[in-house]
Amino acid sequence: MRAPSPTAEQGWDEATFSCGRCGAKRTATTEDDYLKTVGAHQDAHAVFDRLNQIERDGLASILRVILADADLGLEFFALMDLQHPTTSPTLNPQEGTAP
């Protein structure tokens, strides 16, 4: 990781994160962006590690479609919320209680 080079006039200049696992390099110009970038990259590794190759390929295919069009992504989530609300528990019709 290259250390940031702040000055009194400029504040934070930039910092580059180098991943020891995959070699990716990410540069950020603010400390907040740097922390978000590092966190997102670490989270991506965690998801990648949990999936097998078939699941990775499927997820990548879905994300390419959804992320290519922000409106599509928003509409998809809205549709999912209508079909399967996540805010309230599903009631067990025989018991009248949440599982």
PDB file of C-alpha atoms in Angstrom:
ATOM      1  CA  MET A   1       0.000   0.000   0.000  1.00  0.00           C
ATOM      2  CA  ARG A   2       1.355   3.396  -0.933  1.00  0.00           C
ATOM      3  CA  ALA A   3       1.033   5.816   1.952  1.00  0.00           C
ATOM      4  CA  PRO A   4      -1.066   8.923   1.428  1.00  0.00           C
ATOM      5  CA  SER A   5       0.871  12.153   0.989  1.00  0.00           C
ATOM      6  CA  PRO A   6      -1.170  14.846   2.757  1.00  0.00           C
ATOM      7  CA  THR A   7      -0.100  18.483   2.879  1.00  0.00           C
ATOM      8  CA  ALA A   8      -1.458  21.317   4.979  1.00  0.00           C
ATOM      9  CA  GLU A   9      -3.048  22.965   1.914  1.00  0.00           C
ATOM     10  CA  GLN A  10      -4.443  19.839   0.251  1.00  0.00           C
ATOM     11  CA  GLY A  11      -5.275  17.412   3.052  1.00  0.00           C
ATOM     12  CA  TRP A  12      -5.638  13.816   1.823  1.00  0.00           C
ATOM     13  CA  ASP A  13      -3.966  13.265  -1.553  1.00  0.00           C
ATOM     14  CA  GLU A  14      -4.509   9.608  -2.452  1.00  0.00           C
ATOM     15  CA  ALA A  15      -3.782   6.105  -1.273  1.00  0.00           C
ATOM     16  CA  THR A  16      -3.543   2.834  -3.159  1.00  0.00           C
ATOM     17  CA  PHE A  17      -4.695  -0.449  -1.705  1.00  0.00           C
ATOM     18  CA  SER A  18      -2.910  -3.557  -3.025  1.00  0.00           C
ATOM     19  CA  CYS A  19      -4.655  -6.845  -2.259  1.00  0.00           C
ATOM     20  CA  GLY A  20      -2.303  -9.544  -1.045  1.00  0.00           C
ATOM     21  CA  ARG A  21      -4.689 -12.279  -2.209  1.00  0.00           C
ATOM     22  CA  CYS A  22      -5.445 -11.357  -5.813  1.00  0.00           C
ATOM     23  CA  GLY A  23      -3.082  -8.500  -6.617  1.00  0.00           C
ATOM     24  CA  ALA A  24      -5.846  -5.990  -7.345  1.00  0.00           C
ATOM     25  CA  LYS A  25      -4.905  -2.349  -6.888  1.00  0.00           C
ATOM     26  CA  ARG A  26      -7.463   0.273  -5.938  1.00  0.00           C
ATOM     27  CA  THR A  27      -6.781   3.990  -5.514  1.00  0.00           C
ATOM     28  CA  ALA A  28      -8.872   6.408  -3.488  1.00  0.00           C
ATOM     29  CA  THR A  29      -8.598  10.153  -3.022  1.00  0.00           C
ATOM     30  CA  THR A  30     -10.274  10.423   0.386  1.00  0.00           C
ATOM     31  CA  GLU A  31      -9.864   8.409   3.533  1.00  0.00           C
ATOM     32  CA  ASP A  32     -13.570   7.554   3.554  1.00  0.00           C
ATOM     33  CA  ASP A  33     -13.417   6.290  -0.041  1.00  0.00           C
ATOM     34  CA  TYR A  34     -10.291   4.283   0.786  1.00  0.00           C
ATOM     35  CA  LEU A  35     -12.015   2.559   3.720  1.00  0.00           C
ATOM     36  CA  LYS A  36     -15.106   1.835   1.607  1.00  0.00           C
ATOM     37  CA  THR A  37     -12.943   0.473  -1.218  1.00  0.00           C
ATOM     38  CA  VAL A  38     -10.950  -1.830   1.049  1.00  0.00           C
ATOM     39  CA  GLY A  39     -14.120  -3.024   2.812  1.00  0.00           C
ATOM     40  CA  ALA A  40     -15.933  -3.728  -0.456  1.00  0.00           C
ATOM     41  CA  HIS A  41     -12.946  -5.635  -1.817  1.00  0.00           C
ATOM     42  CA  GLN A  42     -12.678  -7.746   1.334  1.00  0.00           C
ATOM     43  CA  ASP A  43     -16.429  -8.433   1.231  1.00  0.00           C
ATOM     44  CA  ALA A  44     -16.116  -9.485  -2.420  1.00  0.00           C
ATOM     45  CA  HIS A  45     -13.437 -12.014  -1.432  1.00  0.00           C
ATOM     46  CA  ALA A  46     -15.686 -13.329   1.348  1.00  0.00           C
ATOM     47  CA  VAL A  47     -18.596 -13.876  -1.076  1.00  0.00           C
ATOM     48  CA  PHE A  48     -16.284 -15.403  -3.697  1.00  0.00           C
ATOM     49  CA  ASP A  49     -14.872 -17.832  -1.126  1.00  0.00           C
ATOM     50  CA  ARG A  50     -18.341 -19.067  -0.127  1.00  0.00           C
ATOM     51  CA  LEU A  51     -19.442 -19.921  -3.668  1.00  0.00           C
ATOM     52  CA  ASN A  52     -18.451 -22.830  -5.874  1.00  0.00           C
ATOM     53  CA  GLN A  53     -17.518 -22.189  -9.522  1.00  0.00           C
ATOM     54  CA  ILE A  54     -21.048 -22.789 -10.856  1.00  0.00           C
ATOM     55  CA  GLU A  55     -22.523 -20.403  -8.274  1.00  0.00           C
ATOM     56  CA  ARG A  56     -19.854 -17.780  -9.050  1.00  0.00           C
ATOM     57  CA  ASP A  57     -20.593 -17.962 -12.770  1.00  0.00           C
ATOM     58  CA  GLY A  58     -24.345 -17.697 -12.172  1.00  0.00           C
ATOM     59  CA  LEU A  59     -24.006 -14.771  -9.783  1.00  0.00           C
ATOM     60  CA  ALA A  60     -21.621 -12.972 -12.142  1.00  0.00           C
ATOM     61  CA  SER A  61     -24.074 -13.415 -15.023  1.00  0.00           C
ATOM     62  CA  ILE A  62     -26.964 -12.042 -12.972  1.00  0.00           C
ATOM     63  CA  LEU A  63     -24.924  -9.106 -11.653  1.00  0.00           C
ATOM     64  CA  ARG A  64     -23.783  -8.163 -15.166  1.00  0.00           C
ATOM     65  CA  VAL A  65     -27.420  -7.832 -16.228  1.00  0.00           C
ATOM     66  CA  ILE A  66     -28.652  -6.050 -13.099  1.00  0.00           C
ATOM     67  CA  LEU A  67     -25.700  -3.673 -12.737  1.00  0.00           C
ATOM     68  CA  ALA A  68     -25.756  -2.708 -16.418  1.00  0.00           C
ATOM     69  CA  ASP A  69     -29.046  -0.872 -15.867  1.00  0.00           C
ATOM     70  CA  ALA A  70     -29.675   0.836 -12.521  1.00  0.00           C
ATOM     71  CA  ASP A  71     -33.414   1.195 -13.252  1.00  0.00           C
ATOM     72  CA  LEU A  72     -33.665  -2.534 -13.937  1.00  0.00           C
ATOM     73  CA  GLY A  73     -31.981  -3.276 -10.620  1.00  0.00           C
ATOM     74  CA  LEU A  74     -34.349  -0.981  -8.720  1.00  0.00           C
ATOM     75  CA  GLU A  75     -37.410  -2.425 -10.442  1.00  0.00           C
ATOM     76  CA  PHE A  76     -36.222  -5.967  -9.783  1.00  0.00           C
ATOM     77  CA  PHE A  77     -35.841  -5.265  -6.067  1.00  0.00           C
ATOM     78  CA  ALA A  78     -39.247  -3.575  -5.997  1.00  0.00           C
ATOM     79  CA  LEU A  79     -40.780  -6.637  -7.670  1.00  0.00           C
ATOM     80  CA  MET A  80     -39.052  -8.951  -5.187  1.00  0.00           C
ATOM     81  CA  ASP A  81     -40.373  -6.879  -2.281  1.00  0.00           C
ATOM     82  CA  LEU A  82     -43.905  -7.165  -3.677  1.00  0.00           C
ATOM     83  CA  GLN A  83     -43.608 -10.916  -4.235  1.00  0.00           C
ATOM     84  CA  HIS A  84     -41.655 -11.758  -1.089  1.00  0.00           C
ATOM     85  CA  PRO A  85     -41.807  -8.953   1.488  1.00  0.00           C
ATOM     86  CA  THR A  86     -38.784  -9.046   3.757  1.00  0.00           C
ATOM     87  CA  THR A  87     -40.121  -6.674   6.396  1.00  0.00           C
ATOM     88  CA  SER A  88     -42.690  -8.982   7.967  1.00  0.00           C
ATOM     89  CA  PRO A  89     -42.377 -12.654   8.884  1.00  0.00           C
ATOM     90  CA  THR A  90     -44.273 -15.254   6.891  1.00  0.00           C
ATOM     91  CA  LEU A  91     -47.098 -16.674   8.925  1.00  0.00           C
ATOM     92  CA  ASN A  92     -47.602 -20.399   9.264  1.00  0.00           C
ATOM     93  CA  PRO A  93     -51.249 -20.790   8.166  1.00  0.00           C
ATOM     94  CA  GLN A  94     -51.822 -23.783  10.449  1.00  0.00           C
ATOM     95  CA  GLU A  95     -50.482 -22.149  13.591  1.00  0.00           C
ATOM     96  CA  GLY A  96     -51.100 -18.484  12.828  1.00  0.00           C
ATOM     97  CA  THR A  97     -47.558 -17.709  13.951  1.00  0.00           C
ATOM     98  CA  ALA A  98     -44.278 -16.896  12.340  1.00  0.00           C
ATOM     99  CA  PRO A  99     -42.001 -19.924  11.810  1.00  0.00           C
TER     100      PRO A  99
END
